[in-house]
PDB file of C-alpha atoms in Angstrom:
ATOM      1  CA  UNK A   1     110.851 121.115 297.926  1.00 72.00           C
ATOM      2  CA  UNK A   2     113.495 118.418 298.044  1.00 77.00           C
ATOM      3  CA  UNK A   3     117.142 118.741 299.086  1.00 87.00           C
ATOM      4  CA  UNK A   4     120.306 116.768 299.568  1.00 93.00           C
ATOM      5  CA  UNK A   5     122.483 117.399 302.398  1.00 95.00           C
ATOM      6  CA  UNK A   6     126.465 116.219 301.522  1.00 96.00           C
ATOM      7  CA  UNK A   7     128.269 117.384 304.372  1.00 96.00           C
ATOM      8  CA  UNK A   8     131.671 116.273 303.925  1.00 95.00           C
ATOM      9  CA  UNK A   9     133.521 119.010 301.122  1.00 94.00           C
ATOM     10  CA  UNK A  10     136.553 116.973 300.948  1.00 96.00           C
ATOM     11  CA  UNK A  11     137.698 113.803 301.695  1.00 97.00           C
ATOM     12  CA  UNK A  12     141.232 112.797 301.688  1.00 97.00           C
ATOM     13  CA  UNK A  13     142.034 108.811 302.460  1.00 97.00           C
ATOM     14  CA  UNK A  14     145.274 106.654 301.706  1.00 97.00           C
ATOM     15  CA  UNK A  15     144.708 104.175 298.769  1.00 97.00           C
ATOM     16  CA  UNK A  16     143.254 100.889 300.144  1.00 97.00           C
ATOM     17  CA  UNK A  17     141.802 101.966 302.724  1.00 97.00           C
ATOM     18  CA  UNK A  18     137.909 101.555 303.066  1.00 97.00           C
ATOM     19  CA  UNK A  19     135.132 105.296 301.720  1.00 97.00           C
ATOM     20  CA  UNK A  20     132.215 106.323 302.934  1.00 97.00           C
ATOM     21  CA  UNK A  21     130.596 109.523 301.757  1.00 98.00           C
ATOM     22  CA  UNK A  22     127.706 110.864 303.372  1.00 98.00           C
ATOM     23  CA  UNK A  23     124.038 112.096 302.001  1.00 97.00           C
ATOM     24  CA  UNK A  24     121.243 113.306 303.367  1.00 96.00           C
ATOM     25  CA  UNK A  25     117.891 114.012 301.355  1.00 92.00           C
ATOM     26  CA  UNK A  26     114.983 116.073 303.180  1.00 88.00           C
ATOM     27  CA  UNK A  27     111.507 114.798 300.823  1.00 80.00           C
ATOM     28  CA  UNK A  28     108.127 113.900 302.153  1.00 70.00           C
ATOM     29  CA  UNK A  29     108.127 110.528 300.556  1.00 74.00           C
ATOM     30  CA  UNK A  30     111.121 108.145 299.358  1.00 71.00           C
ATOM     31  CA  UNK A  31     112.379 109.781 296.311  1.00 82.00           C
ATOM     32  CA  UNK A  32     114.944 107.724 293.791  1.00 90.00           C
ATOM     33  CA  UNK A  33     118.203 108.213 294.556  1.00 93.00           C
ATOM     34  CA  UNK A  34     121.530 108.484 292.476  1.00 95.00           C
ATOM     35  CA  UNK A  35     125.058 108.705 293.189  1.00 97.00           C
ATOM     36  CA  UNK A  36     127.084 110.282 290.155  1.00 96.00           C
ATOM     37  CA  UNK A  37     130.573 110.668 289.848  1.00 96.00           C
ATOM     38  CA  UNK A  38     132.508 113.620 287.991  1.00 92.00           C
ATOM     39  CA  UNK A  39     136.796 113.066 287.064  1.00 88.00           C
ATOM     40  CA  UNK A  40     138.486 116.537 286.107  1.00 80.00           C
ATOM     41  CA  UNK A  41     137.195 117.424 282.831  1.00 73.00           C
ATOM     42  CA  UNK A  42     134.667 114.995 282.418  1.00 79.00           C
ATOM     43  CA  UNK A  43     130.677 114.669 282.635  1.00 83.00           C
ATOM     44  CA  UNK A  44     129.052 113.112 285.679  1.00 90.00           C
ATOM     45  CA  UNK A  45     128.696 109.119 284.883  1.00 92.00           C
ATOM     46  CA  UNK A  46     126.114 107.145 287.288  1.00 93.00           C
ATOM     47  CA  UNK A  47     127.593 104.837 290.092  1.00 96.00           C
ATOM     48  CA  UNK A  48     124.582 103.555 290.940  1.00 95.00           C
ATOM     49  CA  UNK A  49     120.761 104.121 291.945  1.00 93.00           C
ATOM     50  CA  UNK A  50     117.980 103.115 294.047  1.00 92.00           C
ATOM     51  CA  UNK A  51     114.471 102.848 293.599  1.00 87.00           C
ATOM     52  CA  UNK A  52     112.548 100.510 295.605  1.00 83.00           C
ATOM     53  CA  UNK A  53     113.714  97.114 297.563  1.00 85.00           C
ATOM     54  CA  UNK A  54     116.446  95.928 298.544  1.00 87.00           C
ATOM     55  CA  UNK A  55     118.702  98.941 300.627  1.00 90.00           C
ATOM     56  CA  UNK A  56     122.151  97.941 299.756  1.00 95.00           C
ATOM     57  CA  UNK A  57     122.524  99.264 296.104  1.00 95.00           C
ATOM     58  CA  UNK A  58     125.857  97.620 294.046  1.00 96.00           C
ATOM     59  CA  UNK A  59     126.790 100.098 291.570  1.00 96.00           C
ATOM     60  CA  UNK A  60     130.203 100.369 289.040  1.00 95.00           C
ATOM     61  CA  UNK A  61     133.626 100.469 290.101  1.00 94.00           C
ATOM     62  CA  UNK A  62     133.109  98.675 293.129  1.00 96.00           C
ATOM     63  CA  UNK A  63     130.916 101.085 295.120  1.00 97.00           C
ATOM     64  CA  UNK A  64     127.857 100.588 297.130  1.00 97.00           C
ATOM     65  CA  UNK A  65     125.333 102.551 298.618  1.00 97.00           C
ATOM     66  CA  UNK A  66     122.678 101.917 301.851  1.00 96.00           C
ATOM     67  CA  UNK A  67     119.543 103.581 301.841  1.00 94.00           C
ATOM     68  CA  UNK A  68     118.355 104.026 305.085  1.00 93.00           C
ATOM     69  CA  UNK A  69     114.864 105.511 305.721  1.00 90.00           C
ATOM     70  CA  UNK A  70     114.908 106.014 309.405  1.00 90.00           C
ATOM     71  CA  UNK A  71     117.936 108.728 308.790  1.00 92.00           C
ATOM     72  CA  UNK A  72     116.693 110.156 305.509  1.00 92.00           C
ATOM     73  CA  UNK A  73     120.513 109.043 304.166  1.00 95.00           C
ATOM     74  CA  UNK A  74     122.196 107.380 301.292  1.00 96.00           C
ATOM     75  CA  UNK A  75     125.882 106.879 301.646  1.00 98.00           C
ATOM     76  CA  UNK A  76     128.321 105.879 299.236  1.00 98.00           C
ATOM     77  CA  UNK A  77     130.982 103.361 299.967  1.00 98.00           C
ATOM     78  CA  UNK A  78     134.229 101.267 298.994  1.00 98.00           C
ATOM     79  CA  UNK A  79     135.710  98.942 300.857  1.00 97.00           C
ATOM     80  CA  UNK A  80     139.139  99.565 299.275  1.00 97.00           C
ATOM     81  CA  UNK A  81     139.656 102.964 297.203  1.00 97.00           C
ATOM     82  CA  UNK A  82     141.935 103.347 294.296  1.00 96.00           C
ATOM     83  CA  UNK A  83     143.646 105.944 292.994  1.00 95.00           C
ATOM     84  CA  UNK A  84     141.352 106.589 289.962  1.00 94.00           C
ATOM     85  CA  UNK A  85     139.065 106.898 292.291  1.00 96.00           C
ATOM     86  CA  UNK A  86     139.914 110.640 292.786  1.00 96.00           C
ATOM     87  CA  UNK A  87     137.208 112.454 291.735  1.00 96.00           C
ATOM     88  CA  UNK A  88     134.027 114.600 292.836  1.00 95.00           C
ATOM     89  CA  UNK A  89     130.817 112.422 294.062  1.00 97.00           C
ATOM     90  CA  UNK A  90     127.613 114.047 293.992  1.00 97.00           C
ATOM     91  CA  UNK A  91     124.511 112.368 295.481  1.00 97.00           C
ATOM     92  CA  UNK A  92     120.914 113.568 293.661  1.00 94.00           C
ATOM     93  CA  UNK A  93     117.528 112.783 294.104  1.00 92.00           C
ATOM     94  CA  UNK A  94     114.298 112.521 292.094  1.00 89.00           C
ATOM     95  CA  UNK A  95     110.682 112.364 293.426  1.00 79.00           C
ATOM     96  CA  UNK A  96     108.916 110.469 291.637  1.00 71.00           C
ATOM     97  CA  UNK A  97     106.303 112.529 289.868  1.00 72.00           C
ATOM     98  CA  UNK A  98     109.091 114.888 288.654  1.00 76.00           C
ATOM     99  CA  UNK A  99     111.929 114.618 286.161  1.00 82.00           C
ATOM    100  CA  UNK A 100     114.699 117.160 287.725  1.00 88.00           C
ATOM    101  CA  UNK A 101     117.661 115.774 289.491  1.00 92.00           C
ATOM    102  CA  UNK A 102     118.344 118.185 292.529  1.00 92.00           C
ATOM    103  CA  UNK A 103     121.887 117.714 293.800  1.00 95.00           C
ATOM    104  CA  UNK A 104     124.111 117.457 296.649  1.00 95.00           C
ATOM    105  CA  UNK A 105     127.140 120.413 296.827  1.00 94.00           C
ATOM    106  CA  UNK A 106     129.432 117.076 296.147  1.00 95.00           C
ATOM    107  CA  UNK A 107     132.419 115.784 297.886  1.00 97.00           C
ATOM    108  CA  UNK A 108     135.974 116.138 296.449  1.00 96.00           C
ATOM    109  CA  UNK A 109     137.815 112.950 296.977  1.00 97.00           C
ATOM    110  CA  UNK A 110     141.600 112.587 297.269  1.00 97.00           C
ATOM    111  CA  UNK A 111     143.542 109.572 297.515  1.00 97.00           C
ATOM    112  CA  UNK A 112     146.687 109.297 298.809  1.00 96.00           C
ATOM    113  CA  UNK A 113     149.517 107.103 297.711  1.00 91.00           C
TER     114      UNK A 113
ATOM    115  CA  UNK B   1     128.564 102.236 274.397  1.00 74.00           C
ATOM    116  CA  UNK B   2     126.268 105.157 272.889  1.00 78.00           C
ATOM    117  CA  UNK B   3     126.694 108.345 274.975  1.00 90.00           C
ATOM    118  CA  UNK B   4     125.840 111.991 274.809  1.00 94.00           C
ATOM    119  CA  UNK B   5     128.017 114.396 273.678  1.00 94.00           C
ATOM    120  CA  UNK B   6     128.232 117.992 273.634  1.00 96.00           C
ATOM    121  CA  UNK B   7     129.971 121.227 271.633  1.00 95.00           C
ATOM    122  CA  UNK B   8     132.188 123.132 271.958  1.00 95.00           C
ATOM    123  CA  UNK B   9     133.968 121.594 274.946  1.00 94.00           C
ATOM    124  CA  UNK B  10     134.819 125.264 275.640  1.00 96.00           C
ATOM    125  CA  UNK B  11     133.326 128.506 274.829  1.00 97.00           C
ATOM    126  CA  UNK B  12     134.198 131.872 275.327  1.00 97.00           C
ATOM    127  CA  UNK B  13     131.865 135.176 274.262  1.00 97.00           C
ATOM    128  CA  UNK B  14     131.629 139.133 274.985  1.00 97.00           C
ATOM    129  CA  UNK B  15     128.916 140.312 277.637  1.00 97.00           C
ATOM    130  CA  UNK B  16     125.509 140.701 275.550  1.00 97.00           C
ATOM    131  CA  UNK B  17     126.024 138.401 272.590  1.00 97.00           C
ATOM    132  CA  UNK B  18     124.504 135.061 272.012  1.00 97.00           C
ATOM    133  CA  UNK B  19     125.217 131.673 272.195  1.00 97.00           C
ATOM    134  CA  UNK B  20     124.198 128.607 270.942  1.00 97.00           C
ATOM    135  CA  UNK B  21     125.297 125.282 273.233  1.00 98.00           C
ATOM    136  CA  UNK B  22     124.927 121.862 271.389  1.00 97.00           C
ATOM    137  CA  UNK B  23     124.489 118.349 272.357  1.00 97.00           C
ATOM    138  CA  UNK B  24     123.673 114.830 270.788  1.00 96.00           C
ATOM    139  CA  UNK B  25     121.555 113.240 272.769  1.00 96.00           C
ATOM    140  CA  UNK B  26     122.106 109.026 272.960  1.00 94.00           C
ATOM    141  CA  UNK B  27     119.830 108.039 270.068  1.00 91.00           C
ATOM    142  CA  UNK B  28     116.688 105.925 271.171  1.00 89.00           C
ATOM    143  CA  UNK B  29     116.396 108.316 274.153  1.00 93.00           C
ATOM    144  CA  UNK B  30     112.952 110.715 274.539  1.00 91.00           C
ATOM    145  CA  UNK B  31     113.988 113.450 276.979  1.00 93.00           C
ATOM    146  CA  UNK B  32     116.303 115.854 276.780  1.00 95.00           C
ATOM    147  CA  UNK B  33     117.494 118.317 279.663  1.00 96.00           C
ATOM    148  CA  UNK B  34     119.894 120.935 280.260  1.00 98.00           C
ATOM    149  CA  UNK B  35     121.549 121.651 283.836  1.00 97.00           C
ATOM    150  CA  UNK B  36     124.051 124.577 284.663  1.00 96.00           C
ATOM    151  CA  UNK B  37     126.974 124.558 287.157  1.00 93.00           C
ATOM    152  CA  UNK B  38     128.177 127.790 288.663  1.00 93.00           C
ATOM    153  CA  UNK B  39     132.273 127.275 289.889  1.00 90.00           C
ATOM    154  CA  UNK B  40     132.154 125.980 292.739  1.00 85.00           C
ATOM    155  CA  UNK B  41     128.322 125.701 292.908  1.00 88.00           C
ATOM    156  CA  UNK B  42     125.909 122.694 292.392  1.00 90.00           C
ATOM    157  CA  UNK B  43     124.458 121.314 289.646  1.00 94.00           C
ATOM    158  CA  UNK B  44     121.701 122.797 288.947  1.00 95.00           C
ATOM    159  CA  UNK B  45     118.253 122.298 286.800  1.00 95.00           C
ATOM    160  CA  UNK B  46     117.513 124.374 283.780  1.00 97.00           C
ATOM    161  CA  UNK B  47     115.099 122.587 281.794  1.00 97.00           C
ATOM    162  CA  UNK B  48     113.626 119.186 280.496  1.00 94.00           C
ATOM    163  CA  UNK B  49     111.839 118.774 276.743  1.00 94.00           C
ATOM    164  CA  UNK B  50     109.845 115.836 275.693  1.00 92.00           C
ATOM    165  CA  UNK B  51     108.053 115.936 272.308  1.00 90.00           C
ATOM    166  CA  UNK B  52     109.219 119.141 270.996  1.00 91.00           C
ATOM    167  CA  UNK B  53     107.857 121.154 273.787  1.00 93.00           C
ATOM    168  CA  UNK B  54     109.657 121.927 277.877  1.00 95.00           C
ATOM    169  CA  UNK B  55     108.189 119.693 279.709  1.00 92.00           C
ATOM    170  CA  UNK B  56     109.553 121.547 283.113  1.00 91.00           C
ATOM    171  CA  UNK B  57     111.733 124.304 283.788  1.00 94.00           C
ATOM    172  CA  UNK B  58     113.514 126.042 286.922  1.00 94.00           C
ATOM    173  CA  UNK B  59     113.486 129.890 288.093  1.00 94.00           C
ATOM    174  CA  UNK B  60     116.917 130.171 286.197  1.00 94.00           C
ATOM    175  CA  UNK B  61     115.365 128.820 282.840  1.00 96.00           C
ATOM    176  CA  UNK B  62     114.020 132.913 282.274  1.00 93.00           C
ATOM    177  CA  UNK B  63     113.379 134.782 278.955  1.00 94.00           C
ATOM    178  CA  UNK B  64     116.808 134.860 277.956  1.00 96.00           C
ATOM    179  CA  UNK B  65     117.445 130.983 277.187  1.00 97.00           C
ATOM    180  CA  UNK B  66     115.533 128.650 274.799  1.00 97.00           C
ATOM    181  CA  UNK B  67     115.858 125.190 274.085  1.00 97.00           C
ATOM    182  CA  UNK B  68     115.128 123.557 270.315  1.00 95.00           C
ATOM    183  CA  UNK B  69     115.512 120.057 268.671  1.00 92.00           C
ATOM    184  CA  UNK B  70     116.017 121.503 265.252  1.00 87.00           C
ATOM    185  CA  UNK B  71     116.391 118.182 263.680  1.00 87.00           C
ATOM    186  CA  UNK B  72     116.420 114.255 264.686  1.00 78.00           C
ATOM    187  CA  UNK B  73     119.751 114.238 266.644  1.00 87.00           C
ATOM    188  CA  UNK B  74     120.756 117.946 267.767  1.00 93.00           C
ATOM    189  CA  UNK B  75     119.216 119.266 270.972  1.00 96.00           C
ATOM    190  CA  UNK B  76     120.373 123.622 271.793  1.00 97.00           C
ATOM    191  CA  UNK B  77     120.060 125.782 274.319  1.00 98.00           C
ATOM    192  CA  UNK B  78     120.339 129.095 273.611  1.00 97.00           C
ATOM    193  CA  UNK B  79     121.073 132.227 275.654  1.00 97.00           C
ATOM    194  CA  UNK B  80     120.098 135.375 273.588  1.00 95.00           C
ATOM    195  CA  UNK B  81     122.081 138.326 275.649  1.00 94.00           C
ATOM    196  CA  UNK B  82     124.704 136.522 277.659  1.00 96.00           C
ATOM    197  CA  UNK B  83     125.639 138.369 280.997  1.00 96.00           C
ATOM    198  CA  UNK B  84     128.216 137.622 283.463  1.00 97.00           C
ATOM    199  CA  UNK B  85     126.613 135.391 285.744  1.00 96.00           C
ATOM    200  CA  UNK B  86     125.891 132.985 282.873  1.00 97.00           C
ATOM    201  CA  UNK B  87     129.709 131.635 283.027  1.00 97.00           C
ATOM    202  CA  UNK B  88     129.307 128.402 284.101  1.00 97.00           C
ATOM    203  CA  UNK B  89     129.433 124.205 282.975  1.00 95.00           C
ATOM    204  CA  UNK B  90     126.801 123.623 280.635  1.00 97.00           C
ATOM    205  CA  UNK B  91     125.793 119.884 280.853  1.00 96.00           C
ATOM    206  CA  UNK B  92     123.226 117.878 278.499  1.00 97.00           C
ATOM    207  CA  UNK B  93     121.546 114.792 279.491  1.00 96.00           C
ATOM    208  CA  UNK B  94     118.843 112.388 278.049  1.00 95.00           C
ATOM    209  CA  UNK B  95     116.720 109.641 279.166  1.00 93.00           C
ATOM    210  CA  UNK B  96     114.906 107.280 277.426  1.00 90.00           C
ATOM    211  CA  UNK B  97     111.310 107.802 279.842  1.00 79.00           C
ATOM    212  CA  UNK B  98     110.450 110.899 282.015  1.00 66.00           C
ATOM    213  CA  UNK B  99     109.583 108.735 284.973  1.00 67.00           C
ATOM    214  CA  UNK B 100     111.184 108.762 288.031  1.00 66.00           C
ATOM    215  CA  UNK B 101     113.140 105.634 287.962  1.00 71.00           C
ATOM    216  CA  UNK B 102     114.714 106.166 284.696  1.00 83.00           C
ATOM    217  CA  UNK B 103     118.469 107.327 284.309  1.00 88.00           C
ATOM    218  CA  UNK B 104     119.571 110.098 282.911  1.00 92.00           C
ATOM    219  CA  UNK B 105     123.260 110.284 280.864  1.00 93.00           C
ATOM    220  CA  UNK B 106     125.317 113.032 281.035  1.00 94.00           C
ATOM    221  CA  UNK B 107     127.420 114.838 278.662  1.00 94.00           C
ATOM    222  CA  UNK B 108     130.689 116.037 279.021  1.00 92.00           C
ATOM    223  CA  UNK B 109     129.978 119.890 279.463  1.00 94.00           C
ATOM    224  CA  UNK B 110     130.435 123.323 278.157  1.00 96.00           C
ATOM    225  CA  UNK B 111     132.625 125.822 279.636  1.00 96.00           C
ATOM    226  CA  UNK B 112     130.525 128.735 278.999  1.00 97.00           C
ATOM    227  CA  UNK B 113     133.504 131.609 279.532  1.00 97.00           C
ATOM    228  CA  UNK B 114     131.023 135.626 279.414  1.00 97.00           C
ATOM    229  CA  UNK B 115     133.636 138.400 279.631  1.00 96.00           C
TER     230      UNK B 115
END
């Protein structure tokens, strides 16, 4: 079965400075891969996805994700963070036969002022 | 821009009664899925429903919920003797194709609240 690995809880960076947030998935093949994104009382709204071609992923608000198939990872970044960008991040994946999202444990971000 | 929405935002109910969680999924979309989240847990998969039958459905997804589309814009899940454990975020979501590229939209939640 498939998994995804986030191993940072929490985050905590100054706004402006530069995000990365780590996943790791553990599936026999290349499954799709999402990042969502969940603000205090709210549902979890897509950043962005990956199926197939090109690694480097452009998503909403800025972020970006790498798919990298030699480390089984897909991590979020943002060169600059803002302070809406405070929030919980949770990294899912898909094989491709099934319909079921299996998620990460997600990372809590904080920014700083 | 359409999205799904859910009710109540918050719902609270004695040990052993049942409940009845709502959502509207995004209009042209085909499949429908529920997914629970414990405090503190993950997200996690209950069930998916594609032409008025479940389509897949996880170890949690036992005797004691069901799902229904009772008309053209409603999708429930009901849990028939809540317990304890059940207290979690309820969330919706749709897609317009089961495949494994498509998206699927989230709703806001329900706080399920079992005392």
């Amino acid at each position: 079965a498939q998994s995804v690995t986030q191993p940072d809880i929490h985050i905590t960076v100054s706004e402006g400075a530069s995000l990365e947030l780590r996943c790791n998935y553990s599936y026999g093949a290349t499954p799709y891969l999402f990042w969502y994104v969940q603000s205090p009382g709210q549902g979890l709204q897509l950043l962005l996805k990956y199926f197939s071609g090109d690694t480097l992923v452009q998503g909403i608000k800025g972020f970006e994700a790498e798919f990298k198939r030699s480390q089984s990872s897909f991590n979020l970044r943002k060169p600059s963070v803002h302070w809406s960008d405070a929030a919980e991040y949770f990294c899912a994946v898909k094989p491709g036969s099934a319909r079921q999202l299996t998620f990460g444990s997600g990372t809590q971000l904080t920014v700083l002022p | 821009e359409p999205e799904v929405t859910q009710t109540p935002s918050h719902q609270v109910t004695q040990m052993g009664q049942e409940v009845i969680l709502r959502c509207v999924p995004i209009s042209n979309h085909l499949y429908f899925y529920w997914y629970r989240q414990i405090l503190g847990q993950k997200v996690e998969f209950l069930v998916s429903f594609y032409n008025n039958e479940i389509s897949e459905k996880s170890e949690i997804f036992d005797d004691q919920f069901s799902v229904e589309r009772p008309d053209g814009s409603n999708f429930t899940l009901k849990i028939r003797s809540t317990k304890l454990e059940d207290s979690a975020m309820y969330f919706c979501a749709s897609s317009e194709a089961g495949g494994g590229a498509d998206t699927q939209y989230f709703g806001p939640g329900t706080r399920l609240t079992v005392l």
